[in-house]
CSV table of C-alpha atoms in Angstrom, one decimal:
chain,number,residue,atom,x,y,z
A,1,UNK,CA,83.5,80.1,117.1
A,2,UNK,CA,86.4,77.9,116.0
A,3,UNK,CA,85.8,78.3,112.7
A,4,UNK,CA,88.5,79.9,110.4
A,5,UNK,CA,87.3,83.0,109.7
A,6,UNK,CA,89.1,83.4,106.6
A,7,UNK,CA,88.2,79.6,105.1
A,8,UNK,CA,84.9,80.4,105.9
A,9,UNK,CA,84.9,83.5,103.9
A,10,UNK,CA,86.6,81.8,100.8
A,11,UNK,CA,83.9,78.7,101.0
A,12,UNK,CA,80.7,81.4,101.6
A,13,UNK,CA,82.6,83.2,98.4
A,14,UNK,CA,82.7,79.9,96.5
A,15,UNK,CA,78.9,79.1,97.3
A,16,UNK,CA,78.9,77.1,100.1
A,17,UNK,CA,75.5,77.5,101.8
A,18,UNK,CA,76.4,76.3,105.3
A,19,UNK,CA,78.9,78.6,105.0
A,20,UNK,CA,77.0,81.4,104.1
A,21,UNK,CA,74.7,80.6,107.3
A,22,UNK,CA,77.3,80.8,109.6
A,23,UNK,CA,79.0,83.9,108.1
A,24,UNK,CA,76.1,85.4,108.6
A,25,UNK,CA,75.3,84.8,112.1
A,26,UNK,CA,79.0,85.2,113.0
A,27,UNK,CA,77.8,89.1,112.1
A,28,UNK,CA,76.3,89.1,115.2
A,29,UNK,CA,77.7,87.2,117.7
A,30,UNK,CA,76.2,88.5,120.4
A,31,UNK,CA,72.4,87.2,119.2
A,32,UNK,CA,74.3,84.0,118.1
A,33,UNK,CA,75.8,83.6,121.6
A,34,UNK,CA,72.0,84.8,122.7
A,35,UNK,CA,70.2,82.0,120.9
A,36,UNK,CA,72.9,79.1,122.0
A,37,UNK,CA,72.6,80.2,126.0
A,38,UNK,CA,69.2,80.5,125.7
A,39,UNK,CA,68.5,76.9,124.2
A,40,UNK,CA,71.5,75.7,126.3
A,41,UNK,CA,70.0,77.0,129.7
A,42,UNK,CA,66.6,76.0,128.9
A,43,UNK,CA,67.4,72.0,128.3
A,44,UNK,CA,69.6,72.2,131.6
A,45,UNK,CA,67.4,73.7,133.9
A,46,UNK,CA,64.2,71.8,132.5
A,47,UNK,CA,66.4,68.6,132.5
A,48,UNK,CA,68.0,69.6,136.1
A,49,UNK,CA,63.7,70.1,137.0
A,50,UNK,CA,62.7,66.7,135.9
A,51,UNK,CA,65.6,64.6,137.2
A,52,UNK,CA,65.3,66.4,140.5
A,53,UNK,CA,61.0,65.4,140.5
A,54,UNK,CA,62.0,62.1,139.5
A,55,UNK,CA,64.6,61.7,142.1
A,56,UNK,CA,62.8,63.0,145.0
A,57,UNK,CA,59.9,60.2,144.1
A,58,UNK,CA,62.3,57.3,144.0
A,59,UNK,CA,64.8,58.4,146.9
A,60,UNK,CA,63.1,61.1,149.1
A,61,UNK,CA,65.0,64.2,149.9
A,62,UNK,CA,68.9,62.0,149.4
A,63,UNK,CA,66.9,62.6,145.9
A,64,UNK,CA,68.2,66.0,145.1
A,65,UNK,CA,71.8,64.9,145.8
A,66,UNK,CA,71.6,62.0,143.6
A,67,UNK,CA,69.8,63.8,140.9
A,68,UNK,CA,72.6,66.7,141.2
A,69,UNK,CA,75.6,64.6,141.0
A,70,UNK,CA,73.9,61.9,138.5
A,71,UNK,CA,72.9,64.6,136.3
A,72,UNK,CA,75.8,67.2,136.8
A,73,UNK,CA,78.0,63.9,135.8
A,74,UNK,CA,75.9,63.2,132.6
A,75,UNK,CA,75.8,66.9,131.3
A,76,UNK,CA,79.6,67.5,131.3
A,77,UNK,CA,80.1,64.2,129.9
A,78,UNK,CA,77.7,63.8,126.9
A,79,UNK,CA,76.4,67.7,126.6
A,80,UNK,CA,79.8,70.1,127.2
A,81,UNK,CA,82.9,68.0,126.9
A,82,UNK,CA,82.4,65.5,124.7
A,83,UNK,CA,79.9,67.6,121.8
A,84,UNK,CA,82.5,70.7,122.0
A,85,UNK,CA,85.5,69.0,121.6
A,86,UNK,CA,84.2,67.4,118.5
A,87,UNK,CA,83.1,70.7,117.6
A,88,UNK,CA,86.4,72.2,118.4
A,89,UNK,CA,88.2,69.6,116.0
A,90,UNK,CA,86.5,69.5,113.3
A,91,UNK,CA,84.0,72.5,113.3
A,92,UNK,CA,83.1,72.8,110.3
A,93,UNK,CA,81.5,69.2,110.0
A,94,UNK,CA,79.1,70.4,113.2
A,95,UNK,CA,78.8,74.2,112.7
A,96,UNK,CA,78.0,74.1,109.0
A,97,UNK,CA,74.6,72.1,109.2
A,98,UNK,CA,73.7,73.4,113.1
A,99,UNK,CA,73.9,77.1,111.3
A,100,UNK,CA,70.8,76.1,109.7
A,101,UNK,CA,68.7,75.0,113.0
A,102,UNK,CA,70.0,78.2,114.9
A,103,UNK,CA,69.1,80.3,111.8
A,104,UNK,CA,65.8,79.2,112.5
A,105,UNK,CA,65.9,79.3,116.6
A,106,UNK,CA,67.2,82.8,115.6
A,107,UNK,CA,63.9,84.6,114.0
A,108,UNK,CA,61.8,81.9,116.5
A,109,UNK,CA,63.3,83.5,119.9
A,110,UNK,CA,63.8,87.1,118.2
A,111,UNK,CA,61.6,89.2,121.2
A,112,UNK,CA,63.6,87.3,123.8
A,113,UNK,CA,66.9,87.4,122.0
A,114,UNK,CA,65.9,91.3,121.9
A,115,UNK,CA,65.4,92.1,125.1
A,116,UNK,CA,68.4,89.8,126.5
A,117,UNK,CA,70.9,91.6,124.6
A,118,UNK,CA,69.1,95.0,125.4
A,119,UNK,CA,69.8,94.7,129.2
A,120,UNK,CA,73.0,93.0,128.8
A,121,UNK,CA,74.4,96.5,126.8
A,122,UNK,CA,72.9,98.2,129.6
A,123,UNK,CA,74.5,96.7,132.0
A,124,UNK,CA,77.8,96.8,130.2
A,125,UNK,CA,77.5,100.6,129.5
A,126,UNK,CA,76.9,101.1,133.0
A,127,UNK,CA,80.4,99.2,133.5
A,128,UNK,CA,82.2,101.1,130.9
A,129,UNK,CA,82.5,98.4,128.2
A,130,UNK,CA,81.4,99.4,124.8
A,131,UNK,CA,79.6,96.4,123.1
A,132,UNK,CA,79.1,98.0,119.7
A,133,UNK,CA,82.5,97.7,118.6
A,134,UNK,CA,83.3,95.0,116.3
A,135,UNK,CA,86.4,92.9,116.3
A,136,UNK,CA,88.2,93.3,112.9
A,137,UNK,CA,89.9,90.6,111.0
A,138,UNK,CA,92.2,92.4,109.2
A,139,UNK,CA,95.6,91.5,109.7
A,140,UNK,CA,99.0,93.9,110.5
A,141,UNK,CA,101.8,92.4,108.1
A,142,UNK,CA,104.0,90.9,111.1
A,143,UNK,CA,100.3,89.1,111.4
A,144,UNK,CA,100.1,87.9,107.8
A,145,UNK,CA,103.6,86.6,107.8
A,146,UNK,CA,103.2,84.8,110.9
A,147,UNK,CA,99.7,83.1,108.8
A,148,UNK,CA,101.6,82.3,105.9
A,149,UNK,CA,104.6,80.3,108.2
A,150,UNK,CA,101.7,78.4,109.9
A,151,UNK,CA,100.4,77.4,106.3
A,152,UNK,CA,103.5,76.5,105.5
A,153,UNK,CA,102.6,73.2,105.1
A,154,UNK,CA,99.3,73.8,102.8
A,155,UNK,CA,101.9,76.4,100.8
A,156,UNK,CA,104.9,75.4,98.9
A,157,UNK,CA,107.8,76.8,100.4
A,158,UNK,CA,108.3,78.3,96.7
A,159,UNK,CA,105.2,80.3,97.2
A,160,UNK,CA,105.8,81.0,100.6
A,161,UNK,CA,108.6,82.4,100.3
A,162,UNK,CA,107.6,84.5,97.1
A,163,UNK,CA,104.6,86.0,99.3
A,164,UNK,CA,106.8,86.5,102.0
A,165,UNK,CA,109.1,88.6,100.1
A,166,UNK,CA,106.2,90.6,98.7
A,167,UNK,CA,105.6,91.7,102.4
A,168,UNK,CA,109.1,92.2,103.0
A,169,UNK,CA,109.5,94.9,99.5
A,170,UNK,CA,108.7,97.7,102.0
A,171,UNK,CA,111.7,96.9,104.0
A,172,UNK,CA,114.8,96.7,101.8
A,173,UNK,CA,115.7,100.3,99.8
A,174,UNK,CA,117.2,100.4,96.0
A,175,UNK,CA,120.1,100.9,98.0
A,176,UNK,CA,120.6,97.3,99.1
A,177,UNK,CA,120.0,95.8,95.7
A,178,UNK,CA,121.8,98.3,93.4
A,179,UNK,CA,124.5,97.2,91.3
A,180,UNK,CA,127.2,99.3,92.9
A,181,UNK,CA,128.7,102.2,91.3
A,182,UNK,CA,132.0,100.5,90.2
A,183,UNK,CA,130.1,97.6,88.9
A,184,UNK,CA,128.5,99.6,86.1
A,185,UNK,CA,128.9,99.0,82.7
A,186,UNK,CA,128.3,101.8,80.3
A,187,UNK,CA,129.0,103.8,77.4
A,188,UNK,CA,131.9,106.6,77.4
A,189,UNK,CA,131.3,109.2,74.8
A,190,UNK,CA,134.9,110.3,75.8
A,191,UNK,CA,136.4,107.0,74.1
A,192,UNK,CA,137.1,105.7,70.8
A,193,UNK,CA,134.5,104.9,68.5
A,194,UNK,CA,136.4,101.8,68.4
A,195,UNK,CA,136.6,101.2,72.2
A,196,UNK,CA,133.0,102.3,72.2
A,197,UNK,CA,132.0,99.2,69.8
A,198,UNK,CA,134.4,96.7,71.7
A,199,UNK,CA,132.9,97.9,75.0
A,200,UNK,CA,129.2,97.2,73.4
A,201,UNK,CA,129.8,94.1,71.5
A,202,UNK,CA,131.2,92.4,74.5
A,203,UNK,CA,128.4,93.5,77.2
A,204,UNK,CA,126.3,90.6,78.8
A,205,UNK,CA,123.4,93.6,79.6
A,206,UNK,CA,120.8,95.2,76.9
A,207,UNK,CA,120.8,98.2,78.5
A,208,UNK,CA,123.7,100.3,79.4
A,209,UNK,CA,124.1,104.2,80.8
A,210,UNK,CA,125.6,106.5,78.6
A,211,UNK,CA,128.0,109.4,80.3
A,212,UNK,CA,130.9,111.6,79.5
A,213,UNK,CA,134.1,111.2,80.8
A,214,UNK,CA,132.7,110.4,84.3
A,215,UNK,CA,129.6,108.6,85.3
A,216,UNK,CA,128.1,110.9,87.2
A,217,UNK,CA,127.9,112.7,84.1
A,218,UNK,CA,124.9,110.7,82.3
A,219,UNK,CA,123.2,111.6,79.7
A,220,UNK,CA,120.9,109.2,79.3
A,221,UNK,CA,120.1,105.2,78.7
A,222,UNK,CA,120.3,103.4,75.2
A,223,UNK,CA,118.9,99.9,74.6
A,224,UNK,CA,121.6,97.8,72.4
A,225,UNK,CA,118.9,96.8,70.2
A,226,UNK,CA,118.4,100.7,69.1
A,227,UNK,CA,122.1,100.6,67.5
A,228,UNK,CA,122.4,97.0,66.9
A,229,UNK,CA,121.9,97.6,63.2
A,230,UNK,CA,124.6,100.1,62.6
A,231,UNK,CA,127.3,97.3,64.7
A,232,UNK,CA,126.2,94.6,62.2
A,233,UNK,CA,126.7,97.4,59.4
A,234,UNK,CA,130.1,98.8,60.9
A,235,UNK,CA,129.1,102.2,60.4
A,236,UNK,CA,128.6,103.0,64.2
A,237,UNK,CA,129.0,106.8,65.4
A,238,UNK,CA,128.6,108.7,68.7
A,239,UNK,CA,125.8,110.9,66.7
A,240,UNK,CA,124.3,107.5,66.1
A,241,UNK,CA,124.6,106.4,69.8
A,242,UNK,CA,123.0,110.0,71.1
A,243,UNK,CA,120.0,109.6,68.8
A,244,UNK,CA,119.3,106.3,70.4
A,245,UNK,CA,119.7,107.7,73.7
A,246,UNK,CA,116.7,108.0,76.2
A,247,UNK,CA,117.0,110.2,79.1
A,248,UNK,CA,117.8,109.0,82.2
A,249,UNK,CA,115.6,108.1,84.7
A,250,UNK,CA,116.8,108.5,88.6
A,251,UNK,CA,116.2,107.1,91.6
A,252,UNK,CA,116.9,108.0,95.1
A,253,UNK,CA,118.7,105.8,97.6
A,254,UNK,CA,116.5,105.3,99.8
A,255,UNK,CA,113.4,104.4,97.8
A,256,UNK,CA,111.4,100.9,99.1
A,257,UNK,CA,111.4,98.7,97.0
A,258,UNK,CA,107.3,98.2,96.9
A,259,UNK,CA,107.6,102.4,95.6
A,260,UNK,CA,110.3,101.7,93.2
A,261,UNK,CA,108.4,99.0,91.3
A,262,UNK,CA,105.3,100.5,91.4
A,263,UNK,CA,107.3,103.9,89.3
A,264,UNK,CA,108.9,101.8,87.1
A,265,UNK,CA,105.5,100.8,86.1
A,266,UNK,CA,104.2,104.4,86.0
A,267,UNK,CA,107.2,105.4,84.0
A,268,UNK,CA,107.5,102.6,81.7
A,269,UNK,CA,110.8,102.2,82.3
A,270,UNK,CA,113.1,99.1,83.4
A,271,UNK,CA,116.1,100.5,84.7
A,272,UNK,CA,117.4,103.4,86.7
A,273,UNK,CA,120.1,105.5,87.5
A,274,UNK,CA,120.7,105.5,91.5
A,275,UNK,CA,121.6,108.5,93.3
A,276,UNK,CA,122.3,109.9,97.0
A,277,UNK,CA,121.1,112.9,98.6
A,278,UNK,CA,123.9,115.0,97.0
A,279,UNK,CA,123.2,113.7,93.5
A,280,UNK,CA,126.4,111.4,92.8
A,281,UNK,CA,125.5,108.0,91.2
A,282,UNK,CA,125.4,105.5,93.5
A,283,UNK,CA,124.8,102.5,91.2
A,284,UNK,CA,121.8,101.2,89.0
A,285,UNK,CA,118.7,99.4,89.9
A,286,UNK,CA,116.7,97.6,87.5
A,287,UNK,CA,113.1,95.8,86.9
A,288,UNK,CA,114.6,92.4,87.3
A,289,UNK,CA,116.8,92.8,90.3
A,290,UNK,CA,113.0,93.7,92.2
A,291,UNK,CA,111.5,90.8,90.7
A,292,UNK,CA,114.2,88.4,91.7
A,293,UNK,CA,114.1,90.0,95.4
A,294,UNK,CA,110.4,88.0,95.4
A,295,UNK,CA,111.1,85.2,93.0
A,296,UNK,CA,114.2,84.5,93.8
A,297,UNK,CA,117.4,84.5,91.4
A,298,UNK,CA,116.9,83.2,88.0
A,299,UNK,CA,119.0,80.2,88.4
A,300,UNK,CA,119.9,77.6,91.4
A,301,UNK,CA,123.6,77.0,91.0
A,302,UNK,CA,125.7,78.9,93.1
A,303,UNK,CA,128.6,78.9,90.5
A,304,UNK,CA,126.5,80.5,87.8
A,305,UNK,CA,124.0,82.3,90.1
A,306,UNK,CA,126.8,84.3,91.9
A,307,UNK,CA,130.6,84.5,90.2
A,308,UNK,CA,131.6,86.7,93.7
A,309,UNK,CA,131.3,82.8,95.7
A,310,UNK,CA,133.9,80.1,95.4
A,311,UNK,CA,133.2,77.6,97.2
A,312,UNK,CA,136.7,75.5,98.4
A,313,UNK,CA,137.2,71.6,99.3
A,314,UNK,CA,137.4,72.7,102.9
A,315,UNK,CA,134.3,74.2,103.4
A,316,UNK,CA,134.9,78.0,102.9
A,317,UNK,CA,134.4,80.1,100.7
A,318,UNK,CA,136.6,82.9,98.6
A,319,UNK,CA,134.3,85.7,98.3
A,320,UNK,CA,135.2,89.0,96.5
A,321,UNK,CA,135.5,91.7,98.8
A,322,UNK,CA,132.7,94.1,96.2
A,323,UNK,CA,130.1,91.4,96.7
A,324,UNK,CA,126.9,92.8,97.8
A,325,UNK,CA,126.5,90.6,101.4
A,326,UNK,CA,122.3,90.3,100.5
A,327,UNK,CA,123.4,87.9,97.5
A,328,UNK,CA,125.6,86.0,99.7
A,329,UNK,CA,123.2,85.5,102.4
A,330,UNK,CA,120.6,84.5,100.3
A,331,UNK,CA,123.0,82.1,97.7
A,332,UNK,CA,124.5,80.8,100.9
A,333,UNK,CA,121.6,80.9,103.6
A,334,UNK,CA,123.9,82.7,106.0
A,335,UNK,CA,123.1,85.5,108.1
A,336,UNK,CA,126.0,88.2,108.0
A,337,UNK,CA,124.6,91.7,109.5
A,338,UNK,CA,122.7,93.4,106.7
A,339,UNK,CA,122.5,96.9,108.8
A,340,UNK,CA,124.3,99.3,107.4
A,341,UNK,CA,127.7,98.9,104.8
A,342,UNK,CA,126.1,96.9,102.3
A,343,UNK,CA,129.3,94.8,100.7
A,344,UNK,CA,132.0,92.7,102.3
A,345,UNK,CA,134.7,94.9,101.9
A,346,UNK,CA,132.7,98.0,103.9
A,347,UNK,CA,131.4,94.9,106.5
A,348,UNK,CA,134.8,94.3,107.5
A,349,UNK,CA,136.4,98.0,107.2
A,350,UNK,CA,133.4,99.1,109.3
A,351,UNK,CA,133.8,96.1,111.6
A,352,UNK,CA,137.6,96.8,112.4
A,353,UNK,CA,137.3,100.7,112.1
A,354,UNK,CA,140.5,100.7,109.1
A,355,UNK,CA,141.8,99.6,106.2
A,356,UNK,CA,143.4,96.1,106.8
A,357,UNK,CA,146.4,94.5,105.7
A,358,UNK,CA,146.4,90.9,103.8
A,359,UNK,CA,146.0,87.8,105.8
A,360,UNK,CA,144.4,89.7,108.7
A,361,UNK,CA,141.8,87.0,110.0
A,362,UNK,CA,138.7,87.9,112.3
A,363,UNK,CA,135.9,86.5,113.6
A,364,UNK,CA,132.5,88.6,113.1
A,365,UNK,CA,129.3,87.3,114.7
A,366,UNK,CA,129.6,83.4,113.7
A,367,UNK,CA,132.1,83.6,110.8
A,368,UNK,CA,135.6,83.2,110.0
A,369,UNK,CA,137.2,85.6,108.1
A,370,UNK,CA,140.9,86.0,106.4
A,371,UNK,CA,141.5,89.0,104.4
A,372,UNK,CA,143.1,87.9,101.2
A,373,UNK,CA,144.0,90.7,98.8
A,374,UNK,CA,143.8,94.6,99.9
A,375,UNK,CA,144.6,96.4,96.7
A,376,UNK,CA,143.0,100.3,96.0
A,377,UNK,CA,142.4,100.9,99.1
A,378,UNK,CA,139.9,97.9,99.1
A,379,UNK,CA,139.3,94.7,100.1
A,380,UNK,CA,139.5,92.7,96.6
A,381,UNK,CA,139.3,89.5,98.2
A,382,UNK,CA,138.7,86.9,101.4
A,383,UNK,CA,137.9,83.5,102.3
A,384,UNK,CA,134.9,83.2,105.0
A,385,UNK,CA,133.5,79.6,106.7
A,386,UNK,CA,130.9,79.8,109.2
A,387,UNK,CA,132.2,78.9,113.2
A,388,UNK,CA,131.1,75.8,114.2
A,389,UNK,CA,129.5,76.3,116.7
């Protein structure tokens, strides 16, 4: 009974045939609870029989007494405690070769074992207990991460953390991983051809939206390597650019992130265009920015892995107000309040109910925070250092 379940299934899987034997009797616990009791009674009461005969013989009737406590005294010692703790520690070792005698007791004691557990249903319907239901090892999510933390130490927190955020895709929406709307890089049919080619030859992304005049206008995506050719050959038009153009693909809000990777697959597509219930473009969620919610971002320096961050001599950090706060709690292990705005700039704004002036400092949960440049309407910029506590 202290074996774990799910080792045992992997070792009966890999051909283990102690394993096997006590998977299968676990089937049934109630006959393998049968058989044990049975045995187990058996050897006492026959052992309590003889010691008590014994006893009486040697000592008279202070025999019983003697033989009660001597014996009561030996069983607890070298038949319950002793034997099930061991068993308790390392069951495996014990319950991996005993499957194999009680296999056997099993199909010996099968009529008694039969009409044990017959009467004991009985009397259990008659109590209102149902004994025909099975307990179930499946396990709830909250269940599997709470597994996967107590493994932590037969896991590498690299893989735990990667299964962990597979469990967690359900919970975050495209919303919270989208590069914003202002973020976007794309292609404006409305510019210069020249402006177009500047714009494209300078672009860090494969992969840009193409609208007119305004992005919520898009008419579709193009892949730079469709038009590389005519940039290398100068001869770059707009006709050129629409030919290369594939539809766009959107993407509610609100989709989980589990949903939104399983469509990209179904779609064979790598990147969408992000909208809201109203059909405005939110922003623009890609294949890779779901894959790095479970792997984690492609690199490890904080410089490189998020330009937003800089970190200062004193501690703190000067954060641009448009950083999404997910990235900076993950590149920075900090916990700022991920319900609802999902940048720094709407944290604070939401926080202090209007726009703020410059140098306005605040405290918000267990962080400092002085608003450096407000420019637009927004906050561009602010330097944050957790409170000590």
């Amino acid at each position: 009974m202290s074996l774990n379940r799910y080792r045992l299934k992997h070792l009966a899987k890999s051909g283990n045939r102690g394993a096997k034997n006590a998977e299968k009797l676990l089937k049934s616990p109630d006959k393998l609870i049968s058989v044990i009791l049975v045995g187990n009674n058996f050897v006492n009461i026959l052992a309590s029989a003889i010691a008590t005969l014994i006893a009486v013989q040697l000592w008279g009737d202070a025999g019983i007494a003697i033989a009660t406590t001597a014996l009561t005294i030996v069983v607890l010692i070298f038949a319950e405690v002793t034997p099930k703790t061991i068993a308790a520690l390392h069951p495996e070792r014990i319950a991996f070769p005993a499957s194999f005698v009680l296999a056997v007791l099993l199909k010996l004691l099968y009529p008694v074992i039969w009409v044990l557990n017959l009467i004991t249903k009985s009397l259990l319907r008659m109590i209102g207990i149902k004994s025909d239901g099975s307990g179930s090892d499946a396990l709830s999510k909250e269940e599997l991460r709470t597994v996967l933390y107590e493994s932590s130490h037969r896991i590498s927190p690299k893989y735990k953390d990667m299964l962990v955020s597979i469990i967690d895709l359900e919970k975050v929406t495209v919303n919270d991983i989208m590069v914003p709307r202002n973020d976007i890089v794309g292609i404006d049919l409305d510019l210069e051809i020249d402006e177009i080619v500047e714009r494209i030859s300078h672009s860090q992304h494969t992969r840009l939206p193409v609208y007119k005049s305004d992005i919520n206008k898009v008419v579709g995506l193009v892949h730079l390597r469709s038009i590389n050719r005519f940039l290398k050959e100068d001869n770059l038009t707009k006709s050129m650019i629409m030919q290369a153009t594939r539809e766009p693909y959107f993407v509610p809000e609100s989709t989980p992130l589990h949903t939104q990777m399983f469509n990209f697959q179904k779609e064979k597509r790598r990147i969408g265009i992000v909208v809201d219930e109203y059909g405005d473009v939110m922003g623009i969620v890609t294949l890779e920015d779901i894959l790095e919610e479970i792997v984690g971002e492609f690199t490890t320096d904080i410089a490189t892995m998020n330009q937003d961050i800089t970190p200062q001599n004193d501690g703190s950090f000067i954060i641009d107000g448009a950083a999404p706060i997910r990235d900076i709690n993950k590149s920075l292990n900090w916990n700022l309040p991920t319900e609802g705005p999902k940048t720094i700039n709407g944290l604070i704004i939401d926080y202090l109910e209007y726009i703020p002036d410059a140098n306005l400092s605040l405290r918000l949960q267990n962080y400092y925070i002085e608003v450096l440049q407000v420019k637009d309407n927004m906050i561009k910029s602010t330097r944050i250092i957790p409170a000590k506590n």
